[in-house]
């Protein structure tokens, strides 16, 4: 059995005006660890002193690891400098990269301890915490106001994120480069709260973080962090993430889930459609925008045979429905779908289309005579979107009424008009209450607000209805002309010529 090769370890040294401290800091790298370092990357962020010269001088010292020294001609910021460094680490084929500050505030003597947990496969990131050992931070010279601010902010961030870190604000970190590649760190801020955003990304991705205690050292280095602005930014980041998880705002530095998270009985439009399908005889179902097939799986359990369609293939979707077709509905229904479907479900779909009327017209052609369409759309006249517009703070969200991918907005009246023009009769039109269960995660408050929302929705659905759910059937009225039964739609489309006019 061959042993796996040792990981390529890199040290990323971020430096700004660190001429007097950089070489002394690098000299403290343990001699017996230097041979294990594949590369040291020194990134001078457009310093005003001779930091770059000091880095070059140290790199030429005999017996030191391979060292790359770079100087940005424009200041990228603390976060921007890290982005450049991590991209370089990936390009150079490093497996582990340790972030080390050039001002000597974090002890290079602990480099072996920082990489060990990742080498053992215990985690994807290691943080050097100055707060794990009681009293050590203050003994190391951390000012009382910084210690207190650190503790308060860490407690707030843990509370909002459900994490248990002893310190959120350490700049001594080691990362698996493979893990960094999976995170959208290029979308992060260039400012000092970059470190907080990367913690949130790690937690959101389910990656493991391990902390080890490190000593605290405060010397005569200059601090470039505006404490009040930093505190505001990190709290804003965590709150922005919490809101984004609930669907509010866009939060470009957090990936948006690909699959729709359907929950049976949650009062959502999909739950209402599923409940309606329980009362219908089993049949052939076309599920447009099926996502991962969670909804289709429940329909199959009711005895329906489901054909799913979506523009992306979520892993596992083919196991959840009888058939799956990869297709972009913007280009219409694929010909291979066939016809004679008993039901077509379009839950929260047509608002994503530039011409929903065209797709609805195609849907009518794949239904059997007397077939049914069940569709839902967000209600743009809901109080939430009305207030956003009225106060001039209109903006898109990750999901919901103002989903950033919506191309069309519907009210109850415009929905009726759209489906009527597409050739349908509305058999039923219901509205759902606001999804307080999604925002609050259940509990008595969510239950009480949900109950109030449902009551108000029944009283005035145009204002309080969060989504409209419609049961449709293609218009099938006939008109008698000279003893013939003619579909009204044929007359409207001028496709019918009376028998006595043929050949005239």
CSV table of C-alpha atoms in Angstrom, one decimal:
chain,number,residue,atom,x,y,z
A,1,UNK,CA,0.0,0.0,0.0
A,2,UNK,CA,1.5,3.3,-1.1
A,3,UNK,CA,1.4,6.2,1.3
A,4,UNK,CA,-0.4,9.4,0.2
A,5,UNK,CA,2.0,12.3,-0.6
A,6,UNK,CA,2.5,15.0,2.0
A,7,UNK,CA,0.3,18.0,1.4
A,8,UNK,CA,1.9,21.0,-0.2
A,9,UNK,CA,1.8,23.7,2.6
A,10,UNK,CA,1.9,27.4,1.8
A,11,UNK,CA,2.1,30.4,4.1
A,12,UNK,CA,0.4,33.6,2.9
A,13,UNK,CA,1.9,36.7,4.5
A,14,UNK,CA,-0.3,39.8,4.1
A,15,UNK,CA,1.7,42.9,4.7
A,16,UNK,CA,1.1,46.6,4.7
A,17,UNK,CA,3.7,49.1,5.9
A,18,UNK,CA,5.4,46.3,7.7
A,19,UNK,CA,9.0,47.2,6.8
A,20,UNK,CA,10.2,47.1,10.5
A,21,UNK,CA,8.4,43.8,11.5
A,22,UNK,CA,8.3,41.6,8.4
A,23,UNK,CA,11.7,40.0,8.5
A,24,UNK,CA,11.6,39.5,12.3
A,25,UNK,CA,8.2,37.8,11.9
A,26,UNK,CA,9.5,35.5,9.2
A,27,UNK,CA,12.6,34.6,11.1
A,28,UNK,CA,10.4,33.2,13.8
A,29,UNK,CA,9.1,30.4,11.6
A,30,UNK,CA,10.3,27.2,13.3
A,31,UNK,CA,13.5,25.9,11.7
A,32,UNK,CA,12.3,22.3,11.8
A,33,UNK,CA,9.1,23.3,10.0
A,34,UNK,CA,10.6,25.3,7.1
A,35,UNK,CA,11.5,22.1,5.1
A,36,UNK,CA,7.8,21.2,5.1
A,37,UNK,CA,6.8,24.6,3.6
A,38,UNK,CA,6.4,24.3,-0.2
A,39,UNK,CA,6.1,28.1,-0.7
A,40,UNK,CA,5.8,31.4,1.2
A,41,UNK,CA,3.8,34.0,-0.6
A,42,UNK,CA,4.5,37.6,0.6
A,43,UNK,CA,1.9,40.1,-0.7
A,44,UNK,CA,2.7,43.7,-0.1
A,45,UNK,CA,-0.5,45.7,-0.4
A,46,UNK,CA,0.9,48.9,-1.9
A,47,UNK,CA,2.8,49.9,1.2
A,48,UNK,CA,4.2,53.4,1.6
A,49,UNK,CA,7.5,52.1,3.1
A,50,UNK,CA,10.1,49.5,2.0
A,51,UNK,CA,8.0,46.4,2.9
A,52,UNK,CA,8.5,45.0,-0.6
A,53,UNK,CA,12.3,45.5,-0.3
A,54,UNK,CA,12.3,43.8,3.1
A,55,UNK,CA,10.4,40.8,1.7
A,56,UNK,CA,12.8,40.5,-1.2
A,57,UNK,CA,15.8,40.7,1.1
A,58,UNK,CA,14.4,37.9,3.4
A,59,UNK,CA,13.6,35.7,0.4
A,60,UNK,CA,17.2,35.7,-0.7
A,61,UNK,CA,18.4,34.5,2.7
A,62,UNK,CA,20.1,31.1,2.4
A,63,UNK,CA,18.2,28.1,3.6
A,64,UNK,CA,14.7,29.6,3.5
A,65,UNK,CA,11.7,28.0,1.8
A,66,UNK,CA,10.9,29.1,-1.8
A,67,UNK,CA,9.4,32.6,-1.4
A,68,UNK,CA,7.4,34.7,-3.9
A,69,UNK,CA,7.3,38.4,-3.1
A,70,UNK,CA,4.6,40.5,-4.8
A,71,UNK,CA,3.7,44.2,-4.5
A,72,UNK,CA,0.3,45.5,-5.6
A,73,UNK,CA,0.6,48.9,-7.3
A,74,UNK,CA,-2.9,49.7,-5.9
A,75,UNK,CA,-4.1,49.0,-2.4
A,76,UNK,CA,-6.6,46.1,-2.6
A,77,UNK,CA,-7.6,46.2,1.0
A,78,UNK,CA,-7.3,43.5,3.7
A,79,UNK,CA,-9.9,41.3,2.0
A,80,UNK,CA,-8.7,42.0,-1.5
A,81,UNK,CA,-5.1,41.1,-0.6
A,82,UNK,CA,-6.3,37.8,0.8
A,83,UNK,CA,-8.3,37.1,-2.4
A,84,UNK,CA,-5.2,37.6,-4.5
A,85,UNK,CA,-3.2,35.4,-2.2
A,86,UNK,CA,-5.7,32.5,-2.1
A,87,UNK,CA,-6.0,32.6,-5.9
A,88,UNK,CA,-2.2,32.4,-6.1
A,89,UNK,CA,-2.1,29.5,-3.7
A,90,UNK,CA,-4.6,27.6,-5.8
A,91,UNK,CA,-2.7,28.4,-9.0
A,92,UNK,CA,0.6,27.2,-7.5
A,93,UNK,CA,-1.0,23.9,-6.5
A,94,UNK,CA,-0.9,24.3,-2.7
A,95,UNK,CA,-3.0,22.0,-0.6
A,96,UNK,CA,-3.0,24.0,2.7
A,97,UNK,CA,-2.5,27.7,3.1
A,98,UNK,CA,-1.9,29.5,6.4
A,99,UNK,CA,-2.7,33.2,6.7
A,100,UNK,CA,0.1,35.1,8.6
A,101,UNK,CA,0.2,38.8,9.3
A,102,UNK,CA,3.5,40.6,8.5
A,103,UNK,CA,3.3,42.7,11.7
A,104,UNK,CA,4.1,39.8,14.0
A,105,UNK,CA,0.8,40.0,15.9
A,106,UNK,CA,0.3,36.2,15.5
A,107,UNK,CA,3.0,33.7,16.5
A,108,UNK,CA,4.7,31.9,13.6
A,109,UNK,CA,5.9,29.4,16.1
A,110,UNK,CA,2.4,27.9,16.0
A,111,UNK,CA,2.5,27.1,12.2
A,112,UNK,CA,2.9,23.4,12.8
A,113,UNK,CA,-0.1,23.3,15.1
A,114,UNK,CA,-2.2,25.4,12.6
A,115,UNK,CA,-1.8,22.9,9.8
A,116,UNK,CA,-1.9,19.6,11.8
A,117,UNK,CA,-5.8,19.3,12.1
A,118,UNK,CA,-6.2,19.8,8.3
A,119,UNK,CA,-3.5,17.2,7.6
A,120,UNK,CA,-5.3,14.7,9.8
A,121,UNK,CA,-8.5,15.4,7.9
A,122,UNK,CA,-10.3,16.7,11.0
A,123,UNK,CA,-11.5,20.0,9.4
A,124,UNK,CA,-11.3,22.3,6.5
A,125,UNK,CA,-10.2,25.4,8.5
A,126,UNK,CA,-8.2,26.0,11.6
A,127,UNK,CA,-8.4,29.3,13.6
A,128,UNK,CA,-5.9,30.4,16.1
A,129,UNK,CA,-8.0,31.7,19.0
A,130,UNK,CA,-6.7,34.2,21.5
A,131,UNK,CA,-9.8,33.7,23.7
A,132,UNK,CA,-9.6,29.9,24.3
A,133,UNK,CA,-7.3,30.3,27.3
A,134,UNK,CA,-8.9,32.5,30.0
A,135,UNK,CA,-7.1,35.8,30.6
A,136,UNK,CA,-4.3,35.2,28.0
A,137,UNK,CA,-5.5,37.9,25.6
A,138,UNK,CA,-5.3,40.6,28.3
A,139,UNK,CA,-1.9,39.3,29.5
A,140,UNK,CA,-0.6,39.5,26.0
A,141,UNK,CA,-1.4,43.2,25.8
A,142,UNK,CA,-4.8,43.2,24.1
A,143,UNK,CA,-6.4,46.6,25.1
A,144,UNK,CA,-9.5,46.2,27.4
A,145,UNK,CA,-11.8,47.9,24.9
A,146,UNK,CA,-10.7,45.5,22.1
A,147,UNK,CA,-11.1,42.5,24.4
A,148,UNK,CA,-14.6,43.5,25.4
A,149,UNK,CA,-15.6,44.3,21.8
A,150,UNK,CA,-14.2,41.0,20.7
A,151,UNK,CA,-16.2,39.1,23.3
A,152,UNK,CA,-19.4,41.0,22.6
A,153,UNK,CA,-19.2,40.7,18.9
A,154,UNK,CA,-18.3,37.0,19.0
A,155,UNK,CA,-21.3,36.3,21.3
A,156,UNK,CA,-23.6,38.2,18.9
A,157,UNK,CA,-22.3,36.3,15.9
A,158,UNK,CA,-22.5,32.9,17.6
A,159,UNK,CA,-26.1,33.6,18.6
A,160,UNK,CA,-27.1,34.6,15.1
A,161,UNK,CA,-25.3,31.8,13.3
A,162,UNK,CA,-25.8,29.0,15.8
A,163,UNK,CA,-22.0,28.5,16.0
A,164,UNK,CA,-19.8,28.0,19.1
A,165,UNK,CA,-16.5,29.7,18.2
A,166,UNK,CA,-14.5,31.3,21.0
A,167,UNK,CA,-13.3,34.0,18.7
A,168,UNK,CA,-14.6,35.3,15.3
A,169,UNK,CA,-11.9,38.0,14.9
A,170,UNK,CA,-8.6,36.2,14.8
A,171,UNK,CA,-6.5,36.8,11.7
A,172,UNK,CA,-4.5,33.6,12.2
A,173,UNK,CA,-6.0,31.0,10.0
A,174,UNK,CA,-5.2,27.9,8.0
A,175,UNK,CA,-7.4,26.7,5.2
A,176,UNK,CA,-7.7,23.7,2.9
A,177,UNK,CA,-7.2,25.1,-0.5
A,178,UNK,CA,-9.7,22.6,-1.9
A,179,UNK,CA,-12.3,24.0,0.5
A,180,UNK,CA,-11.5,27.6,-0.5
A,181,UNK,CA,-12.1,26.7,-4.1
A,182,UNK,CA,-15.7,25.7,-3.3
A,183,UNK,CA,-16.5,29.1,-1.6
A,184,UNK,CA,-17.4,32.2,-3.6
A,185,UNK,CA,-14.7,34.3,-1.8
A,186,UNK,CA,-14.2,36.5,-4.9
A,187,UNK,CA,-17.6,38.0,-4.1
A,188,UNK,CA,-16.6,38.9,-0.6
A,189,UNK,CA,-15.8,42.4,0.6
A,190,UNK,CA,-12.3,43.8,0.2
A,191,UNK,CA,-12.5,45.4,3.7
A,192,UNK,CA,-11.6,43.9,7.2
A,193,UNK,CA,-14.9,42.1,7.5
A,194,UNK,CA,-13.7,39.7,4.8
A,195,UNK,CA,-12.7,37.3,7.7
A,196,UNK,CA,-16.3,37.3,9.0
A,197,UNK,CA,-17.8,36.6,5.6
A,198,UNK,CA,-15.5,33.6,5.0
A,199,UNK,CA,-16.6,32.2,8.4
A,200,UNK,CA,-20.2,32.5,7.4
A,201,UNK,CA,-19.4,30.8,4.0
A,202,UNK,CA,-17.7,27.9,5.8
A,203,UNK,CA,-20.6,27.4,8.1
A,204,UNK,CA,-23.2,27.7,5.4
A,205,UNK,CA,-21.3,25.1,3.3
A,206,UNK,CA,-21.3,22.7,6.3
A,207,UNK,CA,-17.5,22.8,6.5
A,208,UNK,CA,-15.7,22.1,9.8
A,209,UNK,CA,-13.7,24.7,11.7
A,210,UNK,CA,-11.3,23.8,14.5
A,211,UNK,CA,-9.9,26.3,17.0
A,212,UNK,CA,-6.5,26.0,18.7
A,213,UNK,CA,-5.3,28.4,21.5
A,214,UNK,CA,-2.6,30.9,20.4
A,215,UNK,CA,-0.8,33.6,22.4
A,216,UNK,CA,-1.6,37.2,22.0
A,217,UNK,CA,1.0,39.8,21.2
A,218,UNK,CA,0.5,43.6,20.8
A,219,UNK,CA,3.6,45.6,20.1
A,220,UNK,CA,4.1,49.0,18.5
A,221,UNK,CA,2.4,48.1,15.2
A,222,UNK,CA,-0.1,50.5,13.7
A,223,UNK,CA,-3.7,49.4,13.7
A,224,UNK,CA,-5.5,50.4,10.5
A,225,UNK,CA,-8.9,49.1,11.6
A,226,UNK,CA,-11.7,51.5,12.3
A,227,UNK,CA,-13.2,49.7,15.3
A,228,UNK,CA,-16.7,51.1,15.1
A,229,UNK,CA,-17.0,50.7,11.4
A,230,UNK,CA,-15.6,47.1,11.7
A,231,UNK,CA,-18.2,46.2,14.4
A,232,UNK,CA,-21.0,47.6,12.2
A,233,UNK,CA,-19.8,45.7,9.2
A,234,UNK,CA,-19.5,42.3,10.8
A,235,UNK,CA,-22.9,42.6,12.5
A,236,UNK,CA,-24.4,43.7,9.1
A,237,UNK,CA,-22.8,40.7,7.4
A,238,UNK,CA,-24.3,38.2,9.8
A,239,UNK,CA,-27.7,39.8,9.7
A,240,UNK,CA,-27.5,40.0,5.9
A,241,UNK,CA,-26.8,36.3,5.9
A,242,UNK,CA,-29.7,35.5,8.3
A,243,UNK,CA,-32.1,37.5,6.1
A,244,UNK,CA,-30.8,35.9,2.9
A,245,UNK,CA,-31.4,32.4,4.3
A,246,UNK,CA,-35.0,33.5,4.8
A,247,UNK,CA,-35.2,34.8,1.3
A,248,UNK,CA,-34.7,38.6,1.9
A,249,UNK,CA,-32.1,40.5,0.0
A,250,UNK,CA,-29.7,39.0,-2.6
A,251,UNK,CA,-26.5,38.6,-0.6
A,252,UNK,CA,-24.2,37.7,-3.5
A,253,UNK,CA,-21.5,36.2,-1.4
A,254,UNK,CA,-23.7,33.4,-0.2
A,255,UNK,CA,-24.6,30.7,-2.8
A,256,UNK,CA,-28.3,30.4,-3.5
A,257,UNK,CA,-29.8,26.9,-3.1
A,258,UNK,CA,-30.5,25.2,-6.4
A,259,UNK,CA,-33.3,23.0,-5.1
A,260,UNK,CA,-36.6,24.2,-3.9
A,261,UNK,CA,-37.0,23.2,-0.3
A,262,UNK,CA,-40.6,21.9,-0.3
A,263,UNK,CA,-42.2,21.2,3.1
A,264,UNK,CA,-45.5,19.3,3.2
A,265,UNK,CA,-48.2,21.2,5.1
A,266,UNK,CA,-46.3,24.4,5.4
A,267,UNK,CA,-49.1,26.5,3.9
A,268,UNK,CA,-47.0,27.3,0.8
A,269,UNK,CA,-48.4,27.3,-2.7
A,270,UNK,CA,-46.9,23.8,-3.4
A,271,UNK,CA,-48.5,22.5,-0.2
A,272,UNK,CA,-51.9,23.9,-1.3
A,273,UNK,CA,-51.5,22.3,-4.8
A,274,UNK,CA,-50.5,19.0,-3.2
A,275,UNK,CA,-53.6,19.1,-1.0
A,276,UNK,CA,-55.8,19.8,-4.1
A,277,UNK,CA,-54.2,16.9,-5.9
A,278,UNK,CA,-55.1,14.5,-3.1
A,279,UNK,CA,-58.8,15.0,-4.1
A,280,UNK,CA,-58.2,14.3,-7.8
A,281,UNK,CA,-58.1,10.8,-9.4
A,282,UNK,CA,-54.6,9.5,-10.1
A,283,UNK,CA,-53.4,10.3,-13.6
A,284,UNK,CA,-50.5,11.5,-15.7
A,285,UNK,CA,-48.9,14.6,-14.4
A,286,UNK,CA,-46.5,17.1,-16.1
A,287,UNK,CA,-44.6,19.0,-13.4
A,288,UNK,CA,-43.1,22.1,-14.9
A,289,UNK,CA,-40.1,23.4,-12.9
A,290,UNK,CA,-39.8,20.2,-10.9
A,291,UNK,CA,-36.5,21.2,-9.2
A,292,UNK,CA,-35.2,18.1,-7.3
A,293,UNK,CA,-38.5,16.3,-7.5
A,294,UNK,CA,-39.5,16.5,-3.9
A,295,UNK,CA,-43.0,17.6,-4.9
A,296,UNK,CA,-43.1,15.0,-7.7
A,297,UNK,CA,-42.2,12.2,-5.2
A,298,UNK,CA,-45.2,13.1,-3.1
A,299,UNK,CA,-47.4,13.0,-6.2
A,300,UNK,CA,-46.1,9.6,-7.1
A,301,UNK,CA,-46.9,8.4,-3.6
A,302,UNK,CA,-50.5,9.4,-4.3
A,303,UNK,CA,-50.6,7.2,-7.4
A,304,UNK,CA,-49.8,9.7,-10.0
A,305,UNK,CA,-47.3,9.2,-12.8
A,306,UNK,CA,-45.1,12.3,-13.0
A,307,UNK,CA,-43.0,13.6,-15.8
A,308,UNK,CA,-40.7,16.4,-14.6
A,309,UNK,CA,-39.2,19.3,-16.6
A,310,UNK,CA,-36.6,21.8,-15.5
A,311,UNK,CA,-33.7,23.7,-17.0
A,312,UNK,CA,-31.2,22.2,-14.6
A,313,UNK,CA,-30.9,18.6,-13.4
A,314,UNK,CA,-30.7,18.5,-9.6
A,315,UNK,CA,-29.1,15.3,-8.4
A,316,UNK,CA,-31.7,12.7,-7.5
A,317,UNK,CA,-34.5,14.1,-9.6
A,318,UNK,CA,-34.8,11.1,-11.9
A,319,UNK,CA,-35.3,8.8,-8.8
A,320,UNK,CA,-38.2,11.0,-7.6
A,321,UNK,CA,-40.3,11.0,-10.8
A,322,UNK,CA,-41.2,8.5,-13.6
A,323,UNK,CA,-39.5,10.6,-16.3
A,324,UNK,CA,-37.4,13.7,-16.4
A,325,UNK,CA,-36.7,16.1,-19.3
A,326,UNK,CA,-34.0,18.8,-19.3
A,327,UNK,CA,-35.5,21.8,-21.1
A,328,UNK,CA,-35.6,25.6,-20.9
A,329,UNK,CA,-39.3,26.7,-20.8
A,330,UNK,CA,-38.2,30.0,-22.4
A,331,UNK,CA,-37.9,28.0,-25.6
A,332,UNK,CA,-41.3,26.3,-25.1
A,333,UNK,CA,-42.3,22.7,-24.2
A,334,UNK,CA,-40.0,20.0,-25.7
A,335,UNK,CA,-41.7,17.9,-28.4
A,336,UNK,CA,-40.7,14.7,-26.7
A,337,UNK,CA,-43.0,15.3,-23.7
A,338,UNK,CA,-46.0,13.8,-25.6
A,339,UNK,CA,-49.6,14.7,-25.0
A,340,UNK,CA,-52.7,13.5,-23.1
A,341,UNK,CA,-51.7,14.6,-19.6
A,342,UNK,CA,-54.4,14.6,-17.0
A,343,UNK,CA,-52.8,17.4,-15.0
A,344,UNK,CA,-50.1,20.0,-15.5
A,345,UNK,CA,-48.6,21.6,-12.4
A,346,UNK,CA,-46.7,24.9,-12.7
A,347,UNK,CA,-46.0,25.9,-9.2
A,348,UNK,CA,-44.2,29.3,-9.1
A,349,UNK,CA,-43.0,29.0,-12.7
A,350,UNK,CA,-44.7,31.4,-15.1
A,351,UNK,CA,-43.3,34.5,-13.3
A,352,UNK,CA,-39.8,33.3,-14.4
A,353,UNK,CA,-40.8,33.4,-18.1
A,354,UNK,CA,-40.7,36.4,-20.4
A,355,UNK,CA,-43.8,35.2,-22.3
A,356,UNK,CA,-45.9,33.0,-19.9
A,357,UNK,CA,-48.9,33.3,-22.2
A,358,UNK,CA,-47.1,31.3,-24.9
A,359,UNK,CA,-46.1,28.5,-22.6
A,360,UNK,CA,-49.6,28.3,-21.2
A,361,UNK,CA,-51.0,28.0,-24.7
A,362,UNK,CA,-48.6,25.1,-25.3
A,363,UNK,CA,-49.7,23.5,-22.1
A,364,UNK,CA,-53.3,23.4,-23.3
A,365,UNK,CA,-52.2,21.3,-26.3
A,366,UNK,CA,-50.5,18.6,-24.2
A,367,UNK,CA,-53.6,18.2,-21.9
A,368,UNK,CA,-56.2,15.6,-22.6
A,369,UNK,CA,-59.8,16.9,-23.1
A,370,UNK,CA,-61.1,18.0,-19.7
A,371,UNK,CA,-57.6,18.1,-18.2
A,372,UNK,CA,-56.6,20.5,-15.4
A,373,UNK,CA,-53.8,23.0,-14.8
A,374,UNK,CA,-52.7,23.9,-11.3
A,375,UNK,CA,-50.5,26.9,-11.1
A,376,UNK,CA,-49.3,29.5,-8.5
A,377,UNK,CA,-47.8,32.9,-8.7
A,378,UNK,CA,-46.6,35.4,-6.1
A,379,UNK,CA,-49.0,38.3,-5.5
A,380,UNK,CA,-47.2,41.6,-6.3
A,381,UNK,CA,-50.0,43.6,-4.7
A,382,UNK,CA,-49.2,42.0,-1.3
A,383,UNK,CA,-48.5,44.6,1.4
A,384,UNK,CA,-44.8,43.7,1.6
A,385,UNK,CA,-44.1,44.7,-2.0
A,386,UNK,CA,-46.5,47.6,-1.8
A,387,UNK,CA,-44.5,49.0,1.1
A,388,UNK,CA,-41.2,48.5,-0.6
A,389,UNK,CA,-42.4,50.5,-3.6
A,390,UNK,CA,-44.2,53.2,-1.6
A,391,UNK,CA,-41.1,53.9,0.5
A,392,UNK,CA,-38.7,53.9,-2.4
A,393,UNK,CA,-36.7,50.9,-1.2
A,394,UNK,CA,-37.7,48.5,-4.0
A,395,UNK,CA,-35.1,45.8,-4.5
A,396,UNK,CA,-34.9,42.1,-5.3
A,397,UNK,CA,-34.7,39.2,-2.8
A,398,UNK,CA,-33.3,35.7,-3.1
A,399,UNK,CA,-36.8,34.3,-3.2
A,400,UNK,CA,-40.4,35.2,-2.6
A,401,UNK,CA,-42.5,37.9,-4.3
A,402,UNK,CA,-39.4,39.9,-5.3
A,403,UNK,CA,-37.3,37.0,-6.3
A,404,UNK,CA,-34.3,38.2,-8.3
A,405,UNK,CA,-35.0,35.7,-11.1
A,406,UNK,CA,-38.6,36.9,-11.7
A,407,UNK,CA,-39.3,38.4,-15.1
A,408,UNK,CA,-43.0,39.1,-14.6
A,409,UNK,CA,-45.1,40.3,-11.7
A,410,UNK,CA,-48.7,39.2,-11.1
A,411,UNK,CA,-51.7,40.5,-9.2
A,412,UNK,CA,-54.9,38.6,-9.0
A,413,UNK,CA,-56.5,40.6,-11.8
A,414,UNK,CA,-53.5,40.3,-14.1
A,415,UNK,CA,-53.3,36.5,-13.5
A,416,UNK,CA,-57.0,36.2,-14.5
A,417,UNK,CA,-56.3,38.2,-17.6
A,418,UNK,CA,-53.2,36.2,-18.6
A,419,UNK,CA,-54.8,32.8,-18.3
A,420,UNK,CA,-58.0,33.9,-20.0
A,421,UNK,CA,-56.0,35.3,-23.0
A,422,UNK,CA,-54.1,32.0,-23.1
A,423,UNK,CA,-57.4,30.2,-23.5
A,424,UNK,CA,-58.3,29.0,-20.0
A,425,UNK,CA,-61.3,29.1,-17.7
A,426,UNK,CA,-60.6,29.7,-14.0
A,427,UNK,CA,-62.3,26.9,-12.0
A,428,UNK,CA,-60.9,28.0,-8.6
A,429,UNK,CA,-58.7,30.8,-7.4
A,430,UNK,CA,-57.3,30.7,-3.8
A,431,UNK,CA,-54.7,32.7,-2.0
A,432,UNK,CA,-52.1,31.7,0.7
A,433,UNK,CA,-51.0,33.6,3.7
A,434,UNK,CA,-47.5,35.0,4.3
A,435,UNK,CA,-44.9,32.3,5.1
A,436,UNK,CA,-44.1,33.3,8.6
A,437,UNK,CA,-43.0,29.7,9.2
A,438,UNK,CA,-40.1,30.2,6.8
A,439,UNK,CA,-39.0,33.5,8.5
A,440,UNK,CA,-39.4,32.4,12.1
A,441,UNK,CA,-38.8,28.7,11.8
A,442,UNK,CA,-42.0,27.6,13.6
A,443,UNK,CA,-43.0,28.2,17.2
A,444,UNK,CA,-45.9,30.0,18.9
A,445,UNK,CA,-45.2,33.4,17.3
A,446,UNK,CA,-45.0,32.0,13.8
A,447,UNK,CA,-48.2,30.1,14.4
A,448,UNK,CA,-50.0,33.2,15.7
A,449,UNK,CA,-48.8,35.4,12.9
A,450,UNK,CA,-49.6,32.7,10.3
A,451,UNK,CA,-53.2,32.4,11.7
A,452,UNK,CA,-53.7,36.1,11.5
A,453,UNK,CA,-52.3,36.2,8.0
A,454,UNK,CA,-54.7,33.5,6.8
A,455,UNK,CA,-57.7,35.3,8.3
A,456,UNK,CA,-56.7,38.6,6.7
A,457,UNK,CA,-56.1,36.8,3.4
A,458,UNK,CA,-59.6,35.5,3.4
A,459,UNK,CA,-60.9,39.0,4.1
A,460,UNK,CA,-58.8,40.8,1.5
A,461,UNK,CA,-56.7,38.4,-0.7
A,462,UNK,CA,-55.4,41.2,-3.0
A,463,UNK,CA,-53.6,42.9,-0.1
A,464,UNK,CA,-52.8,40.0,2.3
A,465,UNK,CA,-52.5,37.1,-0.1
A,466,UNK,CA,-48.9,36.1,-0.5
A,467,UNK,CA,-49.5,33.8,-3.5
A,468,UNK,CA,-52.4,33.0,-5.7
A,469,UNK,CA,-53.2,29.4,-6.6
A,470,UNK,CA,-55.4,28.7,-9.6
A,471,UNK,CA,-57.1,25.6,-10.9
A,472,UNK,CA,-57.7,26.0,-14.7
A,473,UNK,CA,-59.1,24.1,-17.6
A,474,UNK,CA,-58.8,24.9,-21.3
A,475,UNK,CA,-61.8,26.9,-22.6
A,476,UNK,CA,-64.1,24.3,-24.2
A,477,UNK,CA,-67.3,26.2,-25.0
A,478,UNK,CA,-69.0,25.5,-28.3
A,479,UNK,CA,-71.2,27.5,-30.6
A,480,UNK,CA,-73.8,26.0,-32.9
A,481,UNK,CA,-73.6,27.3,-36.5
A,482,UNK,CA,-75.9,25.7,-39.1
A,483,UNK,CA,-76.3,22.6,-37.0
A,484,UNK,CA,-72.6,22.2,-36.4
A,485,UNK,CA,-70.7,22.3,-33.1
A,486,UNK,CA,-67.7,24.5,-33.3
A,487,UNK,CA,-65.1,25.3,-30.7
A,488,UNK,CA,-65.3,29.0,-29.9
A,489,UNK,CA,-61.5,29.3,-29.9
A,490,UNK,CA,-61.4,28.1,-33.6
A,491,UNK,CA,-63.7,31.0,-34.5
A,492,UNK,CA,-61.7,33.5,-32.6
A,493,UNK,CA,-58.5,32.2,-34.3
A,494,UNK,CA,-60.4,32.3,-37.7
A,495,UNK,CA,-59.5,28.7,-38.4
A,496,UNK,CA,-63.1,27.6,-39.0
A,497,UNK,CA,-64.8,27.9,-42.4
A,498,UNK,CA,-68.5,27.0,-42.4
A,499,UNK,CA,-69.4,24.0,-44.6
A,500,UNK,CA,-71.6,26.1,-46.9
A,501,UNK,CA,-68.7,28.5,-47.5
A,502,UNK,CA,-66.2,25.9,-48.6
A,503,UNK,CA,-65.0,26.5,-52.2
A,504,UNK,CA,-66.6,30.0,-52.3
